[in-house]
Coordinates of N, CA and C and ligand atoms in Angstrom, one line a residue:
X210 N 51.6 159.9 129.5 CA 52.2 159.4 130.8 C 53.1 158.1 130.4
X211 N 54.6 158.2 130.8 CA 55.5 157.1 130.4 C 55.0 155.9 130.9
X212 N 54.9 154.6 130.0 CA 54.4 153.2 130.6 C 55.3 152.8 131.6
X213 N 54.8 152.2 132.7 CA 55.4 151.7 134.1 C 56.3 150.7 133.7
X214 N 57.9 150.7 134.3 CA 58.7 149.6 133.8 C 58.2 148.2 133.7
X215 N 57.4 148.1 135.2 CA 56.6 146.9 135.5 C 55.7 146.9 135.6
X216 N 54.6 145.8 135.2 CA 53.5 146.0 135.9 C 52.8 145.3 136.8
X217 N 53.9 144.5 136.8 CA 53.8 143.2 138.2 C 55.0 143.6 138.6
X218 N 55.2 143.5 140.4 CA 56.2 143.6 141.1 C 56.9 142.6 141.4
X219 N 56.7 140.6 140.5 CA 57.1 140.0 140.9 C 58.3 139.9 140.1
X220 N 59.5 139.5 140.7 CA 60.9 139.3 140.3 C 61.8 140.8 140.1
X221 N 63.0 140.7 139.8 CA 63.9 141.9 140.3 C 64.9 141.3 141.3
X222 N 65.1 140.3 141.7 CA 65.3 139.3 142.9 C 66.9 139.7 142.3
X223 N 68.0 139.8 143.9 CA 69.3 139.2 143.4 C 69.6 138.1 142.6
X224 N 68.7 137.2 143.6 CA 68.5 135.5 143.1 C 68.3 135.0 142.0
X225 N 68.2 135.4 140.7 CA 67.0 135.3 139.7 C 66.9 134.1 139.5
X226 N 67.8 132.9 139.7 CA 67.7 131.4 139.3 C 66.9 130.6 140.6
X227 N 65.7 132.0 141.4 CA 65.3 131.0 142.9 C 64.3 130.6 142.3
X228 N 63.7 129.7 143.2 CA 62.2 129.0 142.9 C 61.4 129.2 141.7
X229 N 60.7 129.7 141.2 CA 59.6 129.8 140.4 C 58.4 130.5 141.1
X230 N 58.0 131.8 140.9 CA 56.5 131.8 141.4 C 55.8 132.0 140.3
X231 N 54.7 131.7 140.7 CA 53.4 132.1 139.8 C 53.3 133.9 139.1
X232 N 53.6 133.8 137.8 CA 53.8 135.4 137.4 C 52.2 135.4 136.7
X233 N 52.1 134.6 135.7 CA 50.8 134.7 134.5 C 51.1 134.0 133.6
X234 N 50.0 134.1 132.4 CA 49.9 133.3 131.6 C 51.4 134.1 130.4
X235 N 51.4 135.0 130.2 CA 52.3 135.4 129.3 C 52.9 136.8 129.2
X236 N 54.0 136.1 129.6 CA 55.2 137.7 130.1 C 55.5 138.7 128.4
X237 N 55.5 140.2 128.9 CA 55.9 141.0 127.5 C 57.0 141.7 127.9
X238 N 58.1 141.8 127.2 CA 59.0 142.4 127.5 C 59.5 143.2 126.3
X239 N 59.8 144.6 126.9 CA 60.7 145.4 125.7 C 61.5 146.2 126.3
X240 N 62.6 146.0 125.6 CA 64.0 146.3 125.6 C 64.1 148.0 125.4
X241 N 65.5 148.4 125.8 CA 66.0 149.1 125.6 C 65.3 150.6 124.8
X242 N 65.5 151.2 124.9 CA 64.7 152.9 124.4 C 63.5 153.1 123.8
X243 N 62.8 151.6 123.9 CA 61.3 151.4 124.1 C 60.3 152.4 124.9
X244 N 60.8 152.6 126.3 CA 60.4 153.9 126.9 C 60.1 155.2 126.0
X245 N 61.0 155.3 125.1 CA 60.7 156.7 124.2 C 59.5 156.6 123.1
X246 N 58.9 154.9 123.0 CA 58.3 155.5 121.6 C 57.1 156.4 121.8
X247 N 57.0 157.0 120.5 CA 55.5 158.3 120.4 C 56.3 159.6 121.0
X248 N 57.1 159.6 121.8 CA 58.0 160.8 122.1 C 59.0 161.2 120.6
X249 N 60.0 160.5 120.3 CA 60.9 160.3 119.0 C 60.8 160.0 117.8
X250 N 61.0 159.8 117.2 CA 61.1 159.1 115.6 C 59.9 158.2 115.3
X251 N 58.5 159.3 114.9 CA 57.4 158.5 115.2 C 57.3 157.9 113.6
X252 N 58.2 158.6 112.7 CA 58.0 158.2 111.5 C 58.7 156.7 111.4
X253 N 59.9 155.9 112.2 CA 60.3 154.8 112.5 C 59.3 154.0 113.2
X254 N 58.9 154.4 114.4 CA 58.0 154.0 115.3 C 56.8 153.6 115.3
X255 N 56.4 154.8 115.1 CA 54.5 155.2 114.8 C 54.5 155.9 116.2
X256 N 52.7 156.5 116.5 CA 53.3 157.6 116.8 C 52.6 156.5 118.4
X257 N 52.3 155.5 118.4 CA 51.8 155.0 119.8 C 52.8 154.8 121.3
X258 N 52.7 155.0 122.3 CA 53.3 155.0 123.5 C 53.8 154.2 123.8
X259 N 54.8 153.4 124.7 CA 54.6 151.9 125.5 C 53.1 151.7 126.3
X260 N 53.1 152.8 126.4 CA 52.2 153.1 127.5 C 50.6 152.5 126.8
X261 N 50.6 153.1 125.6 CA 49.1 152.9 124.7 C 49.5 151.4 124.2
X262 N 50.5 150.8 124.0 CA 50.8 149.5 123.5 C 50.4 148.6 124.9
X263 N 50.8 148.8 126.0 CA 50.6 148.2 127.0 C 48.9 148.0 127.2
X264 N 47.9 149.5 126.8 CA 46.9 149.0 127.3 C 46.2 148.2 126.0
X265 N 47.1 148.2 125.1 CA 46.5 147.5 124.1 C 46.2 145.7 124.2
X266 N 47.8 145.5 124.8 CA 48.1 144.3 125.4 C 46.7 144.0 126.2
X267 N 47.0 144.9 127.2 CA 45.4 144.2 128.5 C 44.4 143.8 128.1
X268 N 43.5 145.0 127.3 CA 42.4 144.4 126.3 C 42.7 143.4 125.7
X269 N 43.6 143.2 124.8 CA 43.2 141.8 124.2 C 43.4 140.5 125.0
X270 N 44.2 140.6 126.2 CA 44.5 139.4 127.1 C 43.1 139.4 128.1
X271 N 42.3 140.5 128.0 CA 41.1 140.2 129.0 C 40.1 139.3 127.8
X272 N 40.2 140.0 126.7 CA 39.2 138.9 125.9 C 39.3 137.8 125.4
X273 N 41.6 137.6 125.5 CA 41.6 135.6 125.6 C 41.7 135.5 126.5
X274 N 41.4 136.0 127.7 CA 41.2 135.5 129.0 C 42.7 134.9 129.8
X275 N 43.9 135.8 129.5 CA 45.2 135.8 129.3 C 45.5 136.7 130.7
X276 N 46.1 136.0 131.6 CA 47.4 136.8 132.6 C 48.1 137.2 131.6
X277 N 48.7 138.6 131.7 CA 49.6 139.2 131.2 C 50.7 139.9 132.2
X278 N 51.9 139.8 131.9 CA 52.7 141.4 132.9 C 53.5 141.5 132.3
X279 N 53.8 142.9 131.8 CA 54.4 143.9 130.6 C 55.3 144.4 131.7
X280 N 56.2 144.7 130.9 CA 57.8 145.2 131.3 C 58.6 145.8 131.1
X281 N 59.1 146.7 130.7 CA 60.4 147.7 130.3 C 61.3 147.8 130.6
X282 N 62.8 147.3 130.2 CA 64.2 147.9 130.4 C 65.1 148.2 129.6
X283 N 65.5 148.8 129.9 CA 66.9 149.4 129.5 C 68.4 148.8 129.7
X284 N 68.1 147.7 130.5 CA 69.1 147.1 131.1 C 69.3 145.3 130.9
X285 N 70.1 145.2 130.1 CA 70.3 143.6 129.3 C 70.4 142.8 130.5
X286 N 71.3 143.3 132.0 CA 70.7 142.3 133.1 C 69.3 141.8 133.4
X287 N 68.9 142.7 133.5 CA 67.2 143.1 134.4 C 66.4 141.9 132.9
X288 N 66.6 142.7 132.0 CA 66.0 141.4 130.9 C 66.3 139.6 131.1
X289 N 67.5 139.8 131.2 CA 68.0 138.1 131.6 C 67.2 137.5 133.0
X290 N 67.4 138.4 134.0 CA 67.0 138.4 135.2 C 65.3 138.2 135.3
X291 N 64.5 138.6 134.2 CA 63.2 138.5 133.9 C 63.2 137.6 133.3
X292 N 63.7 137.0 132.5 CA 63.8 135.8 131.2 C 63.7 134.6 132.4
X293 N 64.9 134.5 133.0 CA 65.0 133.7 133.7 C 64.0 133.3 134.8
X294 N 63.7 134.1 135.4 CA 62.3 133.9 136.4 C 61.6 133.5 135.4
X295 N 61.0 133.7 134.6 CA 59.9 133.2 133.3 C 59.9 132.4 133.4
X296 N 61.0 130.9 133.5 CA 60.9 129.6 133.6 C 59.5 129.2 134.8
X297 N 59.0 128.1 134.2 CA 57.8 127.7 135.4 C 56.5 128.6 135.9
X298 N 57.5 130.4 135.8 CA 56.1 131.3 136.5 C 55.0 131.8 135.2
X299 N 55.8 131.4 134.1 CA 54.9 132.1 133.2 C 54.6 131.0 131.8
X300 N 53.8 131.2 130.7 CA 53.5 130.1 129.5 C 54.2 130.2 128.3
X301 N 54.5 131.5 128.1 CA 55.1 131.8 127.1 C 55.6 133.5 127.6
X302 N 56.4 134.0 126.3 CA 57.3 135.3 126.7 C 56.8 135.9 124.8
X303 N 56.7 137.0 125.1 CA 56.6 137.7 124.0 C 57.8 139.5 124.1
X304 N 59.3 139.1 123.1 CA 59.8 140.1 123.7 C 60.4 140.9 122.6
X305 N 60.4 142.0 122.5 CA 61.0 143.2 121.5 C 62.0 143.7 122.4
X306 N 63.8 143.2 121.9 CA 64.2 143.1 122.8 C 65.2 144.7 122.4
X307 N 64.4 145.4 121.6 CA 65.2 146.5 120.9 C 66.5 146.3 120.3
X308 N 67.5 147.1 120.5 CA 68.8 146.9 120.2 C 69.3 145.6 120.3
X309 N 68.9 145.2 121.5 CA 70.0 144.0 122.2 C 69.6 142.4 121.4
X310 N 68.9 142.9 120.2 CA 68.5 141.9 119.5 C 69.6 141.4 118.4
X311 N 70.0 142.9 118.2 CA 71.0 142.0 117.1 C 72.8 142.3 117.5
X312 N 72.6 142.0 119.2 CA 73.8 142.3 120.1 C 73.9 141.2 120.7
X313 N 72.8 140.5 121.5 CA 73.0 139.5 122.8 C 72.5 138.8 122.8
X314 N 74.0 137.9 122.5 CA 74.3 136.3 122.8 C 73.7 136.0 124.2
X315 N 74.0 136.7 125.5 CA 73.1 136.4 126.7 C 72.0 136.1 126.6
X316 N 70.7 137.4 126.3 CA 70.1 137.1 126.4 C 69.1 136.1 125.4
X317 N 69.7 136.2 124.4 CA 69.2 134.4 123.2 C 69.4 133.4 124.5
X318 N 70.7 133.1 124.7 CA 70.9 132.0 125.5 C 69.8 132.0 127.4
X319 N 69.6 133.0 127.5 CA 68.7 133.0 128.7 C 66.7 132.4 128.2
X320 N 66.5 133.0 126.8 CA 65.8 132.5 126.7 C 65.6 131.0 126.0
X321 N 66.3 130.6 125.8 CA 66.7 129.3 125.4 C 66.3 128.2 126.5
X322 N 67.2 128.6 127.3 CA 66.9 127.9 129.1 C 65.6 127.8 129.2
X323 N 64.6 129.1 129.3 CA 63.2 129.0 129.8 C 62.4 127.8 129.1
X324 N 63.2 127.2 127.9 CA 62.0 126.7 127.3 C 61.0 126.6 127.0
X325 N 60.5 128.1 127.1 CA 58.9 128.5 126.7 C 59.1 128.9 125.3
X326 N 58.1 129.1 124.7 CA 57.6 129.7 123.8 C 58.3 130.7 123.5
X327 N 58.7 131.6 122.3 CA 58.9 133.0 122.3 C 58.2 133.5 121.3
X328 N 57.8 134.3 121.4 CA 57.5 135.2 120.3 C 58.0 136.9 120.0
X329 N 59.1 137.0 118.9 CA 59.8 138.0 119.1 C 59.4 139.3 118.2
X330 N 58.8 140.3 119.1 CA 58.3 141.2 117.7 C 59.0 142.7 117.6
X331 N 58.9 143.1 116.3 CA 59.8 144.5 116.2 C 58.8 145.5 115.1
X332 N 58.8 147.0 115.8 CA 57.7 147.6 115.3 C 57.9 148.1 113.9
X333 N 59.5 147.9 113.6 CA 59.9 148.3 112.1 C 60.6 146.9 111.4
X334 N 60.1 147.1 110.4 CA 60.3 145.8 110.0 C 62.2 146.1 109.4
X335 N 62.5 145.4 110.2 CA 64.3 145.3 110.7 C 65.0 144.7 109.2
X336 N 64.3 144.1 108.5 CA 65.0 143.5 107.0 C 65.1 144.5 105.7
X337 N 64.5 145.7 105.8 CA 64.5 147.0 105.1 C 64.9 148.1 105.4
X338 N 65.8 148.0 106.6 CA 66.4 148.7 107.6 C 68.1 148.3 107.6
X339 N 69.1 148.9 108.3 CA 70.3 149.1 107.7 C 70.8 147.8 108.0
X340 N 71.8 147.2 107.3 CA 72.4 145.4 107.5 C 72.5 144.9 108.4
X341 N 73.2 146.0 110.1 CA 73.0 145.3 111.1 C 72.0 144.8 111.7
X342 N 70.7 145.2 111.3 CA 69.6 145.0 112.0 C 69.0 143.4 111.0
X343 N 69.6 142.9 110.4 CA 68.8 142.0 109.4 C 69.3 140.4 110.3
X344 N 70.1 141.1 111.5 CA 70.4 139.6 112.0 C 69.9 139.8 113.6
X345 N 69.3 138.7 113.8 CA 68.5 138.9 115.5 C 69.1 137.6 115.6
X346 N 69.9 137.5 117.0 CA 70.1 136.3 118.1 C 68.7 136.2 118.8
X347 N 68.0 136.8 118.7 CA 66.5 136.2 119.3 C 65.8 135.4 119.0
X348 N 66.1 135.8 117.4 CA 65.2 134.3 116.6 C 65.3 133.1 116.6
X349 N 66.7 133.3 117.1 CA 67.8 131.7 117.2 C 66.6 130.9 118.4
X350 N 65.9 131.8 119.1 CA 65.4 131.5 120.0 C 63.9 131.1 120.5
X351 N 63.2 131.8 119.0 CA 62.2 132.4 118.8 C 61.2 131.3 117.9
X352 N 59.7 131.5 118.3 CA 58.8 130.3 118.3 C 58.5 130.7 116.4
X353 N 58.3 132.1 116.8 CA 57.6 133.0 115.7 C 57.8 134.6 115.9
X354 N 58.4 135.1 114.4 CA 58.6 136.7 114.2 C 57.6 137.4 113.6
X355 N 57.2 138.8 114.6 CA 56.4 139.5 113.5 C 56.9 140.8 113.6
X356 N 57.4 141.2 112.4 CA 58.1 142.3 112.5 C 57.4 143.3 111.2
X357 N 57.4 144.4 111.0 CA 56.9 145.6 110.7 C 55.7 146.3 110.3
X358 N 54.9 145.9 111.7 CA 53.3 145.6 111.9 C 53.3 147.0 112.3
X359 N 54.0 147.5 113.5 CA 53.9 148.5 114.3 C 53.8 148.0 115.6
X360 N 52.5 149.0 116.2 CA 52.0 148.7 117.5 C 51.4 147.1 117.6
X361 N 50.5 147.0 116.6 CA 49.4 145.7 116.7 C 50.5 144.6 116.4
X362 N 52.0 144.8 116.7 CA 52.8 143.5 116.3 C 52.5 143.0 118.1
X363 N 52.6 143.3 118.8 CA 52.2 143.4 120.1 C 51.4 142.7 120.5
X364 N 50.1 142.7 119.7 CA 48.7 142.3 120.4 C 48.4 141.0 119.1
X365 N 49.2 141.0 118.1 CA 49.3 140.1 117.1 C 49.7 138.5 117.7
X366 N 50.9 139.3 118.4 CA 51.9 137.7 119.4 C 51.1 137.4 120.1
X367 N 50.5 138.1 120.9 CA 49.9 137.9 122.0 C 48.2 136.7 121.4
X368 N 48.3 136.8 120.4 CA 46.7 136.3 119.9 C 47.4 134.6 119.3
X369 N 48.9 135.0 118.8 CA 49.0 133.9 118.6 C 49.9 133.2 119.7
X370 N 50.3 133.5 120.5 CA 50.6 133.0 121.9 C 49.5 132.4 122.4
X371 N 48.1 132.7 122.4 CA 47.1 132.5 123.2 C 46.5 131.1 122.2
X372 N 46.8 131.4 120.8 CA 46.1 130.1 119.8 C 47.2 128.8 120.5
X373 N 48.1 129.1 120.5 CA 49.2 127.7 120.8 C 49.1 127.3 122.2
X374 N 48.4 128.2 123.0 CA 48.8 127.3 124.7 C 47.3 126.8 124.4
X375 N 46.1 127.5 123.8 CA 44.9 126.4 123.6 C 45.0 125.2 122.7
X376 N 45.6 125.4 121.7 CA 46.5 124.0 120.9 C 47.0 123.2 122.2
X377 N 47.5 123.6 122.9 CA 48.1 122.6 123.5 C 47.9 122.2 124.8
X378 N 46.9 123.0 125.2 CA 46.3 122.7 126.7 C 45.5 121.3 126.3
Ligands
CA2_345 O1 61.6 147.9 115.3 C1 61.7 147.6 116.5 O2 60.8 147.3 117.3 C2 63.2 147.5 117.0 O3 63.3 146.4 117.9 C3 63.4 148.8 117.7 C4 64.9 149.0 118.2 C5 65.8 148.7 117.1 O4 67.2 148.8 117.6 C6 65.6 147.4 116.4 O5 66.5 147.3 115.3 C7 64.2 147.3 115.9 C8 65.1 150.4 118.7 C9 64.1 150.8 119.8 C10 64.4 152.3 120.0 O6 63.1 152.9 120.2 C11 63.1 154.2 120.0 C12 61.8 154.8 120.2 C13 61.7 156.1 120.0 C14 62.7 156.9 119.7 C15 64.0 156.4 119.6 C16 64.2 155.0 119.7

């Protein structure tokens, strides 16, 4: 079963620069043809779902006792448009922004604004992979990289997302 684009209904707003609501402790977001993994190129990938990565996420955010809301698009707006709400509603952002990583200048600069935390992870490790991929405008942005872990790069961020807001709470 394909993982749900969203799994909080808050934000999507025309508005994206309105108020701030309360989303959770730590927004996930992945980019672009993400939706396909475990369907495609599992020998790039591995062979797990968004879907199996998502409930991977939950477990480990119920045992740091972590709000989470996982997200999927395809669309470099809708990502900015989520980045941006992130400001105020959420602690930190953990995002695999697929392609648009070593494409967009927007969305680096959207998460720059939020001033949270980032943690940017990719499930193939992108530096043994062909030269365009060895440069990410994410990281320009980015707290900390874990890149060619696989799935568990996911739940990796997420553990060390959760060590730094207790650092710093
Ligand atoms: O390794 C990663 O996680 C990447 O962010 C994945 C992106 C790629 O452009 C980055 O360089 C590295 C591609 C995601 C495409 O996902 C697919 C999944 C299944 C089948 C085809 C593509």
């Amino acid at each position: 079963m394909p993982a749900p684009q969203r799994s909080n209904p808050a934000g999507g707003s025309a508005n994206a620069a309105a108020a701030p609501q309360r989303g959770g402790d730590v927004l996930i977001l992945s980019g672009p043809n993400l939706n396909l993994l475990g369907v495609r190129e599992p020998k790039v990938y591995g062979k797990a779902t968004l879907a199996d990565i998502e409930l991977d996420c939950l477990a480990v955010a119920k045992e740091l006792k972590l709000a989470v809301d996982f997200r999927q698009s395809n669309h470099e707006g809708e990502l900015i448009d989520w980045v941006q709400q992130a400001r105020g509603a959420f602690r930190a952002i953990i995002i695999n922004a697929g392609g648009y990583t070593h494409t967009s200048v927007a969305l680096m600069d959207a998460l720059l604004v939020t001033e949270l935390p980032v943690y940017e992870v990719h499930l193939s490790n992108i530096f043994r992979r062909e030269s365009f991929r060895h440069h990410s405008y994410i990281s320009l942005a980015a707290t900390g990289v874990i890149c060619g872990l696989g799935a568990a790069g996911y739940t990796l961020a997420l553990r060390a997302a959760a060590h730094a807001l207790q650092t710093k709470a």
